Structure formats: structure tokens, C-alpha cells
Short mmCIF file of C-alpha atoms and ligand atoms in Angstrom, two decimals:
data_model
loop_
_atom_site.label_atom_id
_atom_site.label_comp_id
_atom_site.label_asym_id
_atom_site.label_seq_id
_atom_site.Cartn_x
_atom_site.Cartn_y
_atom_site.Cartn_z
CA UNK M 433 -17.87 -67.15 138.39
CA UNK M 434 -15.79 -63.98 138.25
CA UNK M 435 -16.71 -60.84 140.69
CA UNK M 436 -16.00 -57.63 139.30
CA UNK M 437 -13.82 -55.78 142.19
CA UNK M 438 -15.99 -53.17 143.75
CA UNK M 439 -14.61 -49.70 143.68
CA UNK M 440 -15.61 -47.00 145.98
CA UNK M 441 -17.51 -44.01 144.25
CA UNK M 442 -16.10 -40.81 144.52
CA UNK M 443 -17.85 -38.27 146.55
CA UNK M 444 -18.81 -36.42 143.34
CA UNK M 445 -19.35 -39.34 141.41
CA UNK M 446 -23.59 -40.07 141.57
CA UNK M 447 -24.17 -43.65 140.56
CA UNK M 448 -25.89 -44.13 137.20
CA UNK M 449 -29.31 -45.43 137.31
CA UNK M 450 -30.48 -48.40 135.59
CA UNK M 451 -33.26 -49.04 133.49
CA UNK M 452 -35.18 -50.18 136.90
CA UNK M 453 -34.19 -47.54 138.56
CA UNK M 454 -31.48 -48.94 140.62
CA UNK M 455 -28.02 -47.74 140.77
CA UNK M 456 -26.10 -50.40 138.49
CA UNK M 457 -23.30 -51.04 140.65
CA UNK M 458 -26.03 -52.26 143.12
CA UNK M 459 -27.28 -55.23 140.74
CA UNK M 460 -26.44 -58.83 141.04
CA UNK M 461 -24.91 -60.09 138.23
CA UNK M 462 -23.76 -64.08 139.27
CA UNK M 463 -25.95 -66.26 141.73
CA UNK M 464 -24.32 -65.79 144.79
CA UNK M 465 -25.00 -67.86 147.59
CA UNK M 466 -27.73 -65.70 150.12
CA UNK M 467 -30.91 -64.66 149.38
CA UNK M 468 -31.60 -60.37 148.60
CA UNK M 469 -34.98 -59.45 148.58
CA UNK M 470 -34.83 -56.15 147.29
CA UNK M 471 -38.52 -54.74 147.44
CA UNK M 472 -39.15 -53.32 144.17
CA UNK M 473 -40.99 -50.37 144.98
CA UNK M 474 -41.16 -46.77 143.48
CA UNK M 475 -38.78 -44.94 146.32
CA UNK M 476 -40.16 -41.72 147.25
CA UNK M 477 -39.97 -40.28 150.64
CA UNK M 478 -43.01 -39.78 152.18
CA UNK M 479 -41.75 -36.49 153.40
CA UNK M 480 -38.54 -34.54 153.66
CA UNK M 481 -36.59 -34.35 157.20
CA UNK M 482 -39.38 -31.93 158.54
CA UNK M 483 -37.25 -30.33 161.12
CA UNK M 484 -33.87 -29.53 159.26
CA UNK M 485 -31.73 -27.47 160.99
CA UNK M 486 -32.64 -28.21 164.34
CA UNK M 487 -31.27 -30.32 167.83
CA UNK M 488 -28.11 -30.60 165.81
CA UNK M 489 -26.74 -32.03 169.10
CA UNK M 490 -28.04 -34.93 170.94
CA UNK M 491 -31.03 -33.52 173.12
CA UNK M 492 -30.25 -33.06 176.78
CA UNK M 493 -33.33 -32.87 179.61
CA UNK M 494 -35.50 -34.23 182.34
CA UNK M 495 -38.37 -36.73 181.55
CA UNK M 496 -40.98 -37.53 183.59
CA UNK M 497 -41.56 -41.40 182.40
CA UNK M 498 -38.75 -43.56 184.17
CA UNK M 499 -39.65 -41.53 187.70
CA UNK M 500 -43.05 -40.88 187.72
CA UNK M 501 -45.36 -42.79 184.77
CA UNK M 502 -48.62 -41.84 184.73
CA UNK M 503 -48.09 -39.13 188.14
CA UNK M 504 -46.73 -36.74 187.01
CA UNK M 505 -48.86 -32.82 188.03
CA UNK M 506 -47.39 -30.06 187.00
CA UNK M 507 -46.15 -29.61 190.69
CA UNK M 508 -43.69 -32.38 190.23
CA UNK M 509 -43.13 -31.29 186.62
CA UNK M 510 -42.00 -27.35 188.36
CA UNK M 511 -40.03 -28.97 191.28
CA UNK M 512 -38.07 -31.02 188.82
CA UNK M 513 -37.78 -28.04 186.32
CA UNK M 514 -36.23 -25.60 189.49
CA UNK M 515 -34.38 -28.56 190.69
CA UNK M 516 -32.52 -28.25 187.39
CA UNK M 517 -31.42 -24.87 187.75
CA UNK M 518 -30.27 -25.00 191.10
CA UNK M 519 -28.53 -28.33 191.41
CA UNK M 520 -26.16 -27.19 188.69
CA UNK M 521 -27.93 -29.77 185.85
CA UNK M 522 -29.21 -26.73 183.58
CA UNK M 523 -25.57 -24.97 183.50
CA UNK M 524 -23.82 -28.60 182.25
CA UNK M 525 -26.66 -28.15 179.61
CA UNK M 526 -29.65 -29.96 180.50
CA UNK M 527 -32.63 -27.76 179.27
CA UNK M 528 -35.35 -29.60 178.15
CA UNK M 529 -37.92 -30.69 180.78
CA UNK M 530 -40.57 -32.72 178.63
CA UNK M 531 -43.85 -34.04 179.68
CA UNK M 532 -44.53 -38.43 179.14
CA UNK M 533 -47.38 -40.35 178.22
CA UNK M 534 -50.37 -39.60 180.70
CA UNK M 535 -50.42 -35.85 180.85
CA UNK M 536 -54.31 -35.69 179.25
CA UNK M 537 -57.79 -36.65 179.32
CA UNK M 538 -59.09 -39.96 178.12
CA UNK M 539 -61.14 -37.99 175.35
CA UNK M 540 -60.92 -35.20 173.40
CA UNK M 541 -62.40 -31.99 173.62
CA UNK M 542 -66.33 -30.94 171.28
CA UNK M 543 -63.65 -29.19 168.83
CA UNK M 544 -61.22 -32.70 168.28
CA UNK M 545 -58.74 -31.10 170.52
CA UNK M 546 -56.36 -33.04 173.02
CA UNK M 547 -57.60 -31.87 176.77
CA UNK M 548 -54.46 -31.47 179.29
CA UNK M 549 -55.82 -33.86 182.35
CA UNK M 550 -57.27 -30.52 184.73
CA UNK M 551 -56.31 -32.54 187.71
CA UNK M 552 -52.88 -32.96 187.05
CA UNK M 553 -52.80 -29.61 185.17
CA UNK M 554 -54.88 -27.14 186.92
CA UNK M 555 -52.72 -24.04 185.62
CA UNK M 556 -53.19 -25.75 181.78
CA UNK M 557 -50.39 -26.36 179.58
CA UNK M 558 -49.27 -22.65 178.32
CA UNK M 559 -48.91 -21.48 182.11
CA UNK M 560 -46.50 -24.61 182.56
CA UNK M 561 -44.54 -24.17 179.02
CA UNK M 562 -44.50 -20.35 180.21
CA UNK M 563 -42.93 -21.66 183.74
CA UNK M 564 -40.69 -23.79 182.05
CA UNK M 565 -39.28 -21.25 179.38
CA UNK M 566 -39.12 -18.75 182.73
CA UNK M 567 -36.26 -20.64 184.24
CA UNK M 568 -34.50 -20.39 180.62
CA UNK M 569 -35.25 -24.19 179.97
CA UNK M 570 -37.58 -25.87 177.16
CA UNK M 571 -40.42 -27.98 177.13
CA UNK M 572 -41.14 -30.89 175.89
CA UNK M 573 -44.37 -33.02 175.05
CA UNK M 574 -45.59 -36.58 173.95
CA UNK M 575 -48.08 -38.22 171.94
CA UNK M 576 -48.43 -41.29 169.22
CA UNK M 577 -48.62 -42.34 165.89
CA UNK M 578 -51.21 -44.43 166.37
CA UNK M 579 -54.72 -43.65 167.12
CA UNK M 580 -54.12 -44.05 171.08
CA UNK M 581 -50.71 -43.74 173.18
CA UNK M 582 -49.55 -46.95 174.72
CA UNK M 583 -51.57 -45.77 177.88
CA UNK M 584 -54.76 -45.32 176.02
CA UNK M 585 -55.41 -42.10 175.77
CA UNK M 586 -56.10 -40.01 172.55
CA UNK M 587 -52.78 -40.25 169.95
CA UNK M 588 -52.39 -37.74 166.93
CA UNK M 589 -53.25 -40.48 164.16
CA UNK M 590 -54.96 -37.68 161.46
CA UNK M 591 -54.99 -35.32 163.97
CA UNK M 592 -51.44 -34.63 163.63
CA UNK M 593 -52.10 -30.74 162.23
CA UNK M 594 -54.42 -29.80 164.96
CA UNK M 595 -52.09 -31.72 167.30
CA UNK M 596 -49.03 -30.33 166.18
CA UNK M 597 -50.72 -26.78 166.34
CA UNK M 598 -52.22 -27.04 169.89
CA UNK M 599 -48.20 -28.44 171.20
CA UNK M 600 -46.42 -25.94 169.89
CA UNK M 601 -48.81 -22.73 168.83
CA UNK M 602 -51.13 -22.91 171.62
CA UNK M 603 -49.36 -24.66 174.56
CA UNK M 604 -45.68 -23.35 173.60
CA UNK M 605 -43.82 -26.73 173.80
CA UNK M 606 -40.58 -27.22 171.80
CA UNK M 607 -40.42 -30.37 171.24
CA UNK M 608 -42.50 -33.73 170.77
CA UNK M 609 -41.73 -37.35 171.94
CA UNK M 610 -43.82 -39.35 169.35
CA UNK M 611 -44.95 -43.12 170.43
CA UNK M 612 -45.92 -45.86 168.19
CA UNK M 613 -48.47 -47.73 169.89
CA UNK M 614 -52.51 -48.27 169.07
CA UNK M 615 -51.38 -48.30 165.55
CA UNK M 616 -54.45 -48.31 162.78
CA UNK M 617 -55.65 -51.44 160.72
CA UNK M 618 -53.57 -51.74 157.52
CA UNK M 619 -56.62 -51.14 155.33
CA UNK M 620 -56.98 -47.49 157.08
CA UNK M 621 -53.19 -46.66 156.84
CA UNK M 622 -51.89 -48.70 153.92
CA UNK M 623 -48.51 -47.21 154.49
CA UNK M 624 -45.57 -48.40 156.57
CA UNK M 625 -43.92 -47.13 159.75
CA UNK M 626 -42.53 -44.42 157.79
CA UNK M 627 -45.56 -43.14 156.22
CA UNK M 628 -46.79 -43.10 159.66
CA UNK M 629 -44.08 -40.84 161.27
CA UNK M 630 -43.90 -38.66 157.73
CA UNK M 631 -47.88 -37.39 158.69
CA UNK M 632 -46.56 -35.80 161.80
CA UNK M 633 -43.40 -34.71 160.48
CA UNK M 634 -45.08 -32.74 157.46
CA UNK M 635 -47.52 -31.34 160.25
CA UNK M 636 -44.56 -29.81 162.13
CA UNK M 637 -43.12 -28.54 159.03
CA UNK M 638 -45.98 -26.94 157.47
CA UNK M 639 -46.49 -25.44 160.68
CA UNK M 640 -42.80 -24.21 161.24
CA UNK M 641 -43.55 -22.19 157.96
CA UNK M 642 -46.57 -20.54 158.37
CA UNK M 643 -45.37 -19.62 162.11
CA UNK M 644 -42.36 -18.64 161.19
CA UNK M 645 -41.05 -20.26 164.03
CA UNK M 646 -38.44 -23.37 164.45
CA UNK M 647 -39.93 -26.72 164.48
CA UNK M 648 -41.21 -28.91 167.03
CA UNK M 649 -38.16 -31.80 167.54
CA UNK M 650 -39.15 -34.57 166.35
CA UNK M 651 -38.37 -37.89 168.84
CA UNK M 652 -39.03 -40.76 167.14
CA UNK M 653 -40.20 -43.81 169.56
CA UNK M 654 -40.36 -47.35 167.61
CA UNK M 655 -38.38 -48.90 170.01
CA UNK M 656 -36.20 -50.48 166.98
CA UNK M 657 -38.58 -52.30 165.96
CA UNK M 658 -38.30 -51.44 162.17
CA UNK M 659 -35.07 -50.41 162.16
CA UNK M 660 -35.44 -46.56 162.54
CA UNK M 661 -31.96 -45.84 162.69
CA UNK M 662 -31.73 -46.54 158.69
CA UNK M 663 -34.61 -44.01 157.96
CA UNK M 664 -35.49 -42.16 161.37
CA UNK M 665 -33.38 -38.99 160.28
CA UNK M 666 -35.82 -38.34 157.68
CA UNK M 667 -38.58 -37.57 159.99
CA UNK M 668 -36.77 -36.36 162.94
CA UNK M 669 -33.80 -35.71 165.30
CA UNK M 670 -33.28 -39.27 167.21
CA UNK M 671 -35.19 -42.70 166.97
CA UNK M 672 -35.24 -44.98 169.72
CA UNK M 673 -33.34 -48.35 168.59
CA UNK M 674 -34.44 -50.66 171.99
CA UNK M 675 -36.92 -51.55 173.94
CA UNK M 676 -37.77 -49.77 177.20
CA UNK M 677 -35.12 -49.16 179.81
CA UNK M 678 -35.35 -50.83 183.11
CA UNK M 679 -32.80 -49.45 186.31
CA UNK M 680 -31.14 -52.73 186.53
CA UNK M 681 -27.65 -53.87 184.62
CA UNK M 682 -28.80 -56.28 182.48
CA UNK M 683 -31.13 -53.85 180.45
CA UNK M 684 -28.16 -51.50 180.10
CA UNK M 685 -25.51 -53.73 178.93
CA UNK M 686 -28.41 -54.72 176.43
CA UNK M 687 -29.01 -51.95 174.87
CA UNK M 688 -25.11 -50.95 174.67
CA UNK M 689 -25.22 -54.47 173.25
CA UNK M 690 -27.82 -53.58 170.22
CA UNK M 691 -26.59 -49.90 169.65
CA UNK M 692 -22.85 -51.55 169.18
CA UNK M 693 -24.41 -52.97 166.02
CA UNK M 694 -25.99 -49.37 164.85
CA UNK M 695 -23.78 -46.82 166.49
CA UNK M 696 -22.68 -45.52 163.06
CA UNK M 697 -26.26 -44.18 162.43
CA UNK M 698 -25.86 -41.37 164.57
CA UNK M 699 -24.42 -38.06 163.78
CA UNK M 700 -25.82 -34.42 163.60
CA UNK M 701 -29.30 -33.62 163.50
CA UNK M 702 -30.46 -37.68 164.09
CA UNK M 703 -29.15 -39.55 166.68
CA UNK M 704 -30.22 -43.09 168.00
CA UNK M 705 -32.15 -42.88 171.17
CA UNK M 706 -30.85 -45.51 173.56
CA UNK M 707 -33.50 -44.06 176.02
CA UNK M 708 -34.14 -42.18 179.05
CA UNK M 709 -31.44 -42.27 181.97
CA UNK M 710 -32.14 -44.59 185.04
CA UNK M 711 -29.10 -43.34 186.88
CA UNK M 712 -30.58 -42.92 190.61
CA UNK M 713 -32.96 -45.51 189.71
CA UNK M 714 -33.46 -48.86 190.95
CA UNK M 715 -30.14 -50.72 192.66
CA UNK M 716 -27.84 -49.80 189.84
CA UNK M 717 -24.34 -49.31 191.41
CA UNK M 718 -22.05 -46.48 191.01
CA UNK M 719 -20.13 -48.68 188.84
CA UNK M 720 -22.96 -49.56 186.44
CA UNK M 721 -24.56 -45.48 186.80
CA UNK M 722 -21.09 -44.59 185.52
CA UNK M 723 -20.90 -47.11 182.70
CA UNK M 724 -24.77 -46.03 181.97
CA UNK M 725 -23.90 -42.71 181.40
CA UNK M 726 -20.73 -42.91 179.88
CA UNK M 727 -21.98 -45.10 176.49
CA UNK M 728 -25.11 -43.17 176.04
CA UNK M 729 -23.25 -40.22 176.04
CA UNK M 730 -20.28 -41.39 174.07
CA UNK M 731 -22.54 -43.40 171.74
CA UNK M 732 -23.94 -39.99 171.69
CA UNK M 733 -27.49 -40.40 172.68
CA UNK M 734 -29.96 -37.77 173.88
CA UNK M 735 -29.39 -37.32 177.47
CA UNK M 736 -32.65 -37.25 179.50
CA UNK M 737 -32.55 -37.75 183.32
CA UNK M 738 -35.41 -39.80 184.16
CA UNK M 739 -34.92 -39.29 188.45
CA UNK M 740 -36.66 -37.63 190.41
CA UNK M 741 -34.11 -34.58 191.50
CA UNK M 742 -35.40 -34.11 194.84
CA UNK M 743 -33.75 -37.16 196.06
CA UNK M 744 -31.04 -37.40 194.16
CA UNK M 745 -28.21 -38.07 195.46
CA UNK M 746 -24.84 -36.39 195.53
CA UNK M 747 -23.63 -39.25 193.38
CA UNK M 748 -26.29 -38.78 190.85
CA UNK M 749 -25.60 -35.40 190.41
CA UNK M 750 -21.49 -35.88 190.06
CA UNK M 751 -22.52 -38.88 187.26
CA UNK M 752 -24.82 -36.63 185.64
CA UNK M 753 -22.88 -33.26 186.16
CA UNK M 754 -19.85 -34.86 184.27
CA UNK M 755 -18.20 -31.87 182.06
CA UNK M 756 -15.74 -33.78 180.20
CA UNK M 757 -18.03 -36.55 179.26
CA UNK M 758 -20.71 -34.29 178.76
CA UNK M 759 -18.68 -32.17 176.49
CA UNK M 760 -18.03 -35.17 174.21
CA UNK M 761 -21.53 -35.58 173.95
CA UNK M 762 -22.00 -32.09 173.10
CA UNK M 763 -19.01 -32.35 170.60
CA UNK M 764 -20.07 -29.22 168.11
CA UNK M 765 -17.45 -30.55 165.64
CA UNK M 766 -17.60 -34.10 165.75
CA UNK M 767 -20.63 -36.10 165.39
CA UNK M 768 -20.00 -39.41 165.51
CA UNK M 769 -20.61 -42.10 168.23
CA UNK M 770 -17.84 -44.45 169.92
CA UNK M 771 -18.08 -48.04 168.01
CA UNK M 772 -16.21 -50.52 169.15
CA UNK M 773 -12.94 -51.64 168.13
CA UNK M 774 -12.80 -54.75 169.70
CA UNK M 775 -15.25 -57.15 171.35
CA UNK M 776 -12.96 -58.30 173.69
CA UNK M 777 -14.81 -60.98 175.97
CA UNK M 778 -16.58 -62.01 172.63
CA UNK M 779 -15.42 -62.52 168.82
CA UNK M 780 -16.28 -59.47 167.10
CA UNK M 781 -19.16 -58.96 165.88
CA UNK M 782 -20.94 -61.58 168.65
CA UNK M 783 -24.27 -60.08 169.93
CA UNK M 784 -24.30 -60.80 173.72
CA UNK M 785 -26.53 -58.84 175.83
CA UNK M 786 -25.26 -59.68 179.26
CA UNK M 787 -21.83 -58.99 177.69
CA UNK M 788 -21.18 -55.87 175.36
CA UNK M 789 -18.27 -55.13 172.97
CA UNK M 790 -15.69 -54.19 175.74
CA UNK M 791 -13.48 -51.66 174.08
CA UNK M 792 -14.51 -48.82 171.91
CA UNK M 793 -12.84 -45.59 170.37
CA UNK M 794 -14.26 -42.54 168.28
CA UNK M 795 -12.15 -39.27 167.23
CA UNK M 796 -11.53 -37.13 169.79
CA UNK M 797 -11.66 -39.87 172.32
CA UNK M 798 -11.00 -43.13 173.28
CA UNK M 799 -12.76 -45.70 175.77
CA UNK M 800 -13.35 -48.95 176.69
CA UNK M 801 -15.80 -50.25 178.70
CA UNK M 802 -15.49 -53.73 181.21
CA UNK M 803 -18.59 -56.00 181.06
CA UNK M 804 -16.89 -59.03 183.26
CA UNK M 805 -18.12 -59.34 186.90
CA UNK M 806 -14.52 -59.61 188.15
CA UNK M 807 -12.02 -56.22 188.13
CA UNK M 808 -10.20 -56.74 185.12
CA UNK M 809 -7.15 -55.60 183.90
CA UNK M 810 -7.58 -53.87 179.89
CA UNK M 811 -5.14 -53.87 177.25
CA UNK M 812 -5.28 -52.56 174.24
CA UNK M 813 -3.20 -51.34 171.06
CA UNK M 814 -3.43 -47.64 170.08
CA UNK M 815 -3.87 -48.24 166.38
CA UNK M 816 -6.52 -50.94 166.98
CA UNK M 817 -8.28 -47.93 166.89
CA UNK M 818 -8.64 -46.18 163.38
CA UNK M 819 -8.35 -42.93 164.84
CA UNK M 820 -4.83 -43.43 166.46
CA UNK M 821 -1.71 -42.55 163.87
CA UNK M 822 0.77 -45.16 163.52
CA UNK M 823 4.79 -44.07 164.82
CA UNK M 824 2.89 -41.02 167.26
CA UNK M 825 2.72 -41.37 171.08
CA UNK M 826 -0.18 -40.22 173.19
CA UNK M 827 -1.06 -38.30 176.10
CA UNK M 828 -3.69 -40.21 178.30
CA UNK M 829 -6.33 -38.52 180.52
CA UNK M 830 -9.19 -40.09 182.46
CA UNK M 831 -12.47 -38.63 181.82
CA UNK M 832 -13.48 -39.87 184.91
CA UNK M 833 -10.66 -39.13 187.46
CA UNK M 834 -9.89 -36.14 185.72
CA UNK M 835 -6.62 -36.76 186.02
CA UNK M 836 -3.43 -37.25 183.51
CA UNK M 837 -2.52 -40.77 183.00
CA UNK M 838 1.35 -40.68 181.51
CA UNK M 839 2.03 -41.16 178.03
CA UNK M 840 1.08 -44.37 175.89
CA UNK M 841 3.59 -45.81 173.33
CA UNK M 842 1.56 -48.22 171.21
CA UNK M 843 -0.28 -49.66 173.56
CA UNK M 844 -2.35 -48.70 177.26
CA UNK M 845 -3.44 -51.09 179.93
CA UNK M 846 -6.08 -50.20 182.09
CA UNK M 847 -5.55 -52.37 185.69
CA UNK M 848 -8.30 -53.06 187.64
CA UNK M 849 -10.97 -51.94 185.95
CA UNK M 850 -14.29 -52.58 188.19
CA UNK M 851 -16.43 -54.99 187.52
CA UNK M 852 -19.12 -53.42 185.04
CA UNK M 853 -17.22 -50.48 185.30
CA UNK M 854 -15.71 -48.44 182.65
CA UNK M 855 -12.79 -46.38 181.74
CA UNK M 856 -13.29 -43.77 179.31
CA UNK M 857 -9.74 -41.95 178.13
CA UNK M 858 -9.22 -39.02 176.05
CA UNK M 859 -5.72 -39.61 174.38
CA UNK M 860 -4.02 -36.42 172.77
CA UNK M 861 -1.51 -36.70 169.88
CA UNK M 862 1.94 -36.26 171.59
CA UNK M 863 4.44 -36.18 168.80
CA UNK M 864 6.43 -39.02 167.58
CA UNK M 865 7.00 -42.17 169.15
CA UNK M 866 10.25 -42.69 170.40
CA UNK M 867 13.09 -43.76 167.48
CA UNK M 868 14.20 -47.67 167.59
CA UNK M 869 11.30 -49.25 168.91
CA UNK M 870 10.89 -52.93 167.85
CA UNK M 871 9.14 -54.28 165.42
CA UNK M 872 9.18 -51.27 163.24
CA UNK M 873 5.33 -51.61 162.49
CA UNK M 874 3.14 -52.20 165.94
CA UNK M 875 0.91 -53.72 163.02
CA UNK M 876 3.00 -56.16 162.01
CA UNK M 877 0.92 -57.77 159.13
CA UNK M 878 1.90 -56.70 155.68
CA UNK M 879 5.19 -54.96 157.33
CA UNK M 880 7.74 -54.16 155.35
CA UNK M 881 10.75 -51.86 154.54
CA UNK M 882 11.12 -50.03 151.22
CA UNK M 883 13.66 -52.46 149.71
CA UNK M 884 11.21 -54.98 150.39
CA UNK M 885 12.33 -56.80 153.88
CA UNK M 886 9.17 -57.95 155.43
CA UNK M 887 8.59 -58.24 159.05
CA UNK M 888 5.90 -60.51 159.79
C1 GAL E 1235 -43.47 -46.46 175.63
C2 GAL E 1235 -42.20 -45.65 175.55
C3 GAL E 1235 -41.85 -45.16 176.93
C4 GAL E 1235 -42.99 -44.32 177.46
C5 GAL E 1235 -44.29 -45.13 177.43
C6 GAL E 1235 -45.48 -44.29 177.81
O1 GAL E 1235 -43.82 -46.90 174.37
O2 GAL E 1235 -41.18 -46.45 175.03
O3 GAL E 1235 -40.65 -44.42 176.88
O4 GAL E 1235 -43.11 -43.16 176.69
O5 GAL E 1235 -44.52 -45.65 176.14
O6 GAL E 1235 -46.68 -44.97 177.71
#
């Protein structure tokens, strides 16, 4: 059997279709040794991204799930919106303060309309958005895909244009957290997850025109089930890839585990959703808070504090109030999340959700992150990144300490690195490496010089 060596298309270069319909250089032609089950259906998307254009950036808030569940009045909602402002959160760029599940009334209304719960919400929903957009913040909202939410009360299943009308039109929200529980019998839907999620998406973008107005954000919440982060930024601006966070270690290191394997889906305008924050939560340690915070915002998920603020502690606050890794996060020129470079305690490529891929890099920064539950000491070699230049030194500075680490020739060892605790470096091009340094290639496969003296 001969292969045919694959060559990349150019950018301009659009693959010529086949009489099926499938890009030729995408068909088997020999009977190699796997199984592809190509589903050989007509491709259309059921519905353009409806919300172009918008949360270009990974979201940033409060939520009121992880803290609160199903209590959550609009006193708490206020406090937690002020508390924003004046503990310094909303200047780092926190300002969305979005509403969970649990906000309504088991039924709806004589008219089909969702009814805010009048205990919880005595003021209604438009005197809270119009609290909320007061303190310069926006708000957010939640319902389903299915015909409930997962706490039973009424989801937007074809009710998604009233629904999408009363959140944003007549209750001012900005921005909607859609669920996927309560999901119809196939023989009412006959459409997949994505035909689903499309109905609301249209809703919000038909809407968006006739108001004139920017869309309703679009937080997709499948919990990774079907694999959102191949199709979620179609529909909307982030997906959730995992399962529900929990304040305790092992859930984080397992979803830093699972995004490691998808953390080239996100980029501008969709980004996967490792879920809400649990720093102050719980018994995680300042160790583990850190490392928390540091991957989702490196692997540049939305941010959304899920604490309640009013006893938060100073801690809390300095993890969450982090400028420099906040600013990576926030990275208006480069979109891409961290992926790893190296597994470290594992062979690449190893899924182990007690113990992540230990050392990651993206452009603009470089970090690596210690899973073992001893201090260990961290080395690695610049270019096992792809973003360091071969025959360059670099400036190293801890995101964390905030302070300049010295310069790194080829390599950088990171000593006693806390258990579960992280190091995240921002390394700055520094010129050329110093002349003479042996071997002549710190990648020392397939060295050689120009008369054809190899080094390896
Ligand atoms: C889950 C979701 C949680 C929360 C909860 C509310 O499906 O993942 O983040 O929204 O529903 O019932």
C-alpha cells in the first residue's frame, strides 16, 4: 500500500469537492487499519454564529450558582453587584453579574411568559437589570434548551423568541447562560444538540436585528457532553467542555486535565467554558486557588466568581484581583489558550485527572503548572515551547511575585514549586544568546552545520 504524502493547503487554496460532497483530500483511498465513520449527512448549519461580533474576549463576572443555588433574591444579587465595585473586582474588569438556575416561578404566566419568582424578586427583573447597569456592570440570565432547567422549572424549548424577547427587550439582560437539561423526546425534536442550541441562537439574532441592539451572549452549557468545543462557536461565545465544578482539588486538576486535550478550540468570540470559579469556596488552599485561577485564565476561560463577596477574604480578592494574569486573559491581540508542551509527570498525551499536563506555554507567555503533592523542582527547555526562538535569550518575570526572575539561556528551572502550586512566567525576547555555547543546537536532533557535520 502506498500513502500519498499529505500536503498542507494553502490558506487561499479551498479544497475541491468531490462528487459526494466531500473535500477529496479527505477520502480514504487504501484500507487502513481503524475504523472512520464518517456520517454521511447533507452538512448545513442549522444557523449561523447568531451573535457575531460580540464577547470577543473571554466573559468576566459574578454568578450566583457555585455560592448560592437556588437562594439567590435580588438582595444578595445587589450586595454582590456593589461588592464588585467597591472591592476593586469591577476595575480589573469583572462586569457581568448574571442570574443561575432558580430565579422564576415553577409555571408560566396566562400569556406563555417566564414569571421572575416575586419572592425572590419583589422589585421584578427590569428594576434589577436597571440596578445592575447603574453601577456600570451587565447582567446576565439563565435558562435551557430543554423543555425544563435542570431544577425544573420552565426552559425556553419553542419558546425561545418570546424568551429571548422577555431577557433582553423586556427585562434588559445582556447575556444568557443556556442549560441543556429536560431535553424533548427525539420524535418532538428530531434534531441533534446543535439543532437544539441553533433555535435559541436564531431567536437572539432575529431579535438583535429588529432591535437594533447587540445580541444576547450566548453561553453554551452541555457540559462536554457532545463535544461543543468542535461546533459551540457557531451558536455562541463559550461552551462548557466538563462537568460541574466542585471547590475541592481533584475537580480542578480534572477539568485542567480534559481542557489540556481541547485547549486549541478557544480563541476570539468562542471560548471553552471550564466553569464558574470556586476560589473562596470549599477548603481549596491558596496553592490550589492560585493554580485554579491561573489555567482558567491562561487556558482563557470566562472568568466568573462564583463566592459570595461579602466574606471574601483578602486572599480571594488578591487571587482574583490579579492584573498580570488577568491581562493575559484579556489579551486583545492574542487569542489563544496555553496548551501544554509537556506532560511531565505523565507521557504526553496521558489523560490523568488527579494529575494534569504539568508544563504549558502560549505566545506571549509561558507557564507551567505542578500537579505532584511534594514541592518540586521544574525544568524545562525554552524551545520545548514553539513559541520560544532558537539562539535568543529571555527575560523571565513571575506573574505571580511580580517580580523579575534573571535571564534564561535555553533552559529555566523553577525550585520548589508548591505542591499543586503553579508558576506562571512571562518570558520576553532578550536578544541573542550568548556566542560559543555548546552544542550549537539546544535541539540537538537533526543538528547540523552547513558543510554537513552533524551533531547528534
Ligand atoms: C447545571 C449547570 C450549572 C448550573 C445548574 C443549575 O446544568 O452546569 O452550572 O447552572 O445546572 O441548575
Amino acid at each position: 500500500m502506498t500513502i500519498e504524502p499529505s500536503r498542507a493547503p494553502s490558506m487561499s487554496q479551498t479544497p475541491s469537492l468531490s462528487e459526494t460532497g466531500f473535500p477529496k483530500r479527505w477520502m480514504s483511498t487504501g484500507a487502513p487499519a481503524f475504523v472512520l465513520a464518517l456520517a454521511l449527512c447533507q452538512v448545513s448549519f442549522v444557523g449561523a454564529n447568531a451573535s457575531e461580533g460580540v464577547a470577543k474576549l473571554p466573559v468576566m463576572g459574578f454568578n450566583t450558582w457555585n455560592a448560592y443555588q437556588a437562594g439567590l433574591p435580588e438582595d444578595i444579587v445587589i450586595k454582590n453587584a456593589n461588592l464588585m465595585v467597591s472591592l476593586g473586582l469591577a476595575d480589573a474588569g469583572y462586569n457581568y453579574v448574571n442570574i443561575d438556575d432558580c430565579y422564576a416561578a415553577r409555571q408560566r404566566d396566562s400569556a406563555g411568559d417566564i414569571v421572575a419568582n416575586q419572592t425572590k424578586f419583589p422589585s421584578g427583573m427590569k428594576a434589577l437589570t436597571d440596578s445592575i447597569h447603574a453601577l456600570g456592570l451587565n447582567a446576565g440570565i439563565y435558562s435551557d434548551a430543554g423543555w425544563f432547567t435542570c431544577q425544573l422549572y420552565p426552559g425556553s424549548y419553542q419558546n425561545e423568541e418570546r424568551d429571548a424577547k422577555l431577557f433582553r427587550d423586556d427585562w434588559g439582560f445582556d447575556y444568557l447562560k443556556y442549560d441543556n437539561c429536560a431535553v424533548p423526546f427525539d420524535n418532538i425534536t428530531r434534531q441533534n444538540i446543535m439543532g437544539r442550541y441553533a433555535r435559541m441562537a436564531n431567536a437572539i439574532s432575529d431579535l438583535s436585528q429588529s432591535m437594533g441592539k447587540p445580541p444576547l451572549i450566548l453561553s453554551l452549557c452541555e457540559w462536554g457532553r457532545e463535544q461543543a468545543w468542535l461546533w459551540g462557536r457557531r451558536y455562541g461565545q463559550s461552551w462548557r467542555t466538563t462537568d460541574d465544578i466542585t471547590p475541592t482539588r481533584l475537580s480542578v486538576a480534572g477539568i485542567i486535565n480534559q481542557n489540556s486535550f481541547y485547549s486549541w478550540a478557544s480563541d476570539f468570540y468562542g471560548h471553552n467554558d471550564m466553569d464558574m470559579l470556586e476560589i473562596g469556596n470549599g477548603n481549596l488552599t491558596y496553592e490550589e486557588s492560585k493554580t485554579h485561577f491561573i489555567a482558567w485564565a491562561l487556558m482563557k476561560s470566562p472568568l466568573l466568581i462564583g463566592t459570595d463577596l461579602e466574606v471574601a477574604s483578602n486572599q480571594t480578592i488578591e487571587i482574583l484581583t490579579n492584573r498580570e494574569i488577568i491581562a493575559i486573559n484579556q489579551d486583545p491581540v492574542v487569542g489563544t489558550s496555553v496548551t501544554p508542551f509537556r506532560w511531565g509527570i505523565n507521557p504526553d498525551y496521558v489523560s490523568n485527572d488527579t494529575h494534569p499536563a504539568q508544563y504549558w506555554s502560549g505566545e506571549s507567555q509561558n507557564g507551567t503548572i505542578n500537579t505532584l503533592d511534594e514541592p518540586a523542582t521544574m525544568f524545562f527547555n525554552l524551545t520545548e515551547s514553539p513559541w520560544i526562538r532558537a539562539g535568543r535569550q529571555y527575560s523571565v518575570k513571575d506573574l505571580w511575585a511580580h517580580s523579575d526572575n534573571g535571564t534564561a539561556v535555553r533552559n529555566f528551572t523553577a525550585r520548589d514549586v508548591p505542591p499543586h502550586g503553579v508558576v506562571a512566567l512571562l518570558l520576553r525576547d532578550a536578544g541573542d544568546e550568548p556566542e560559543g555555547l555548546w552544542p550549537p543546537c539546544a535541539v540537538t536532533e537533526w543538528c547540523i552545520s552547513q558543510s554537513g557535520v552533524r551533531i547528534d
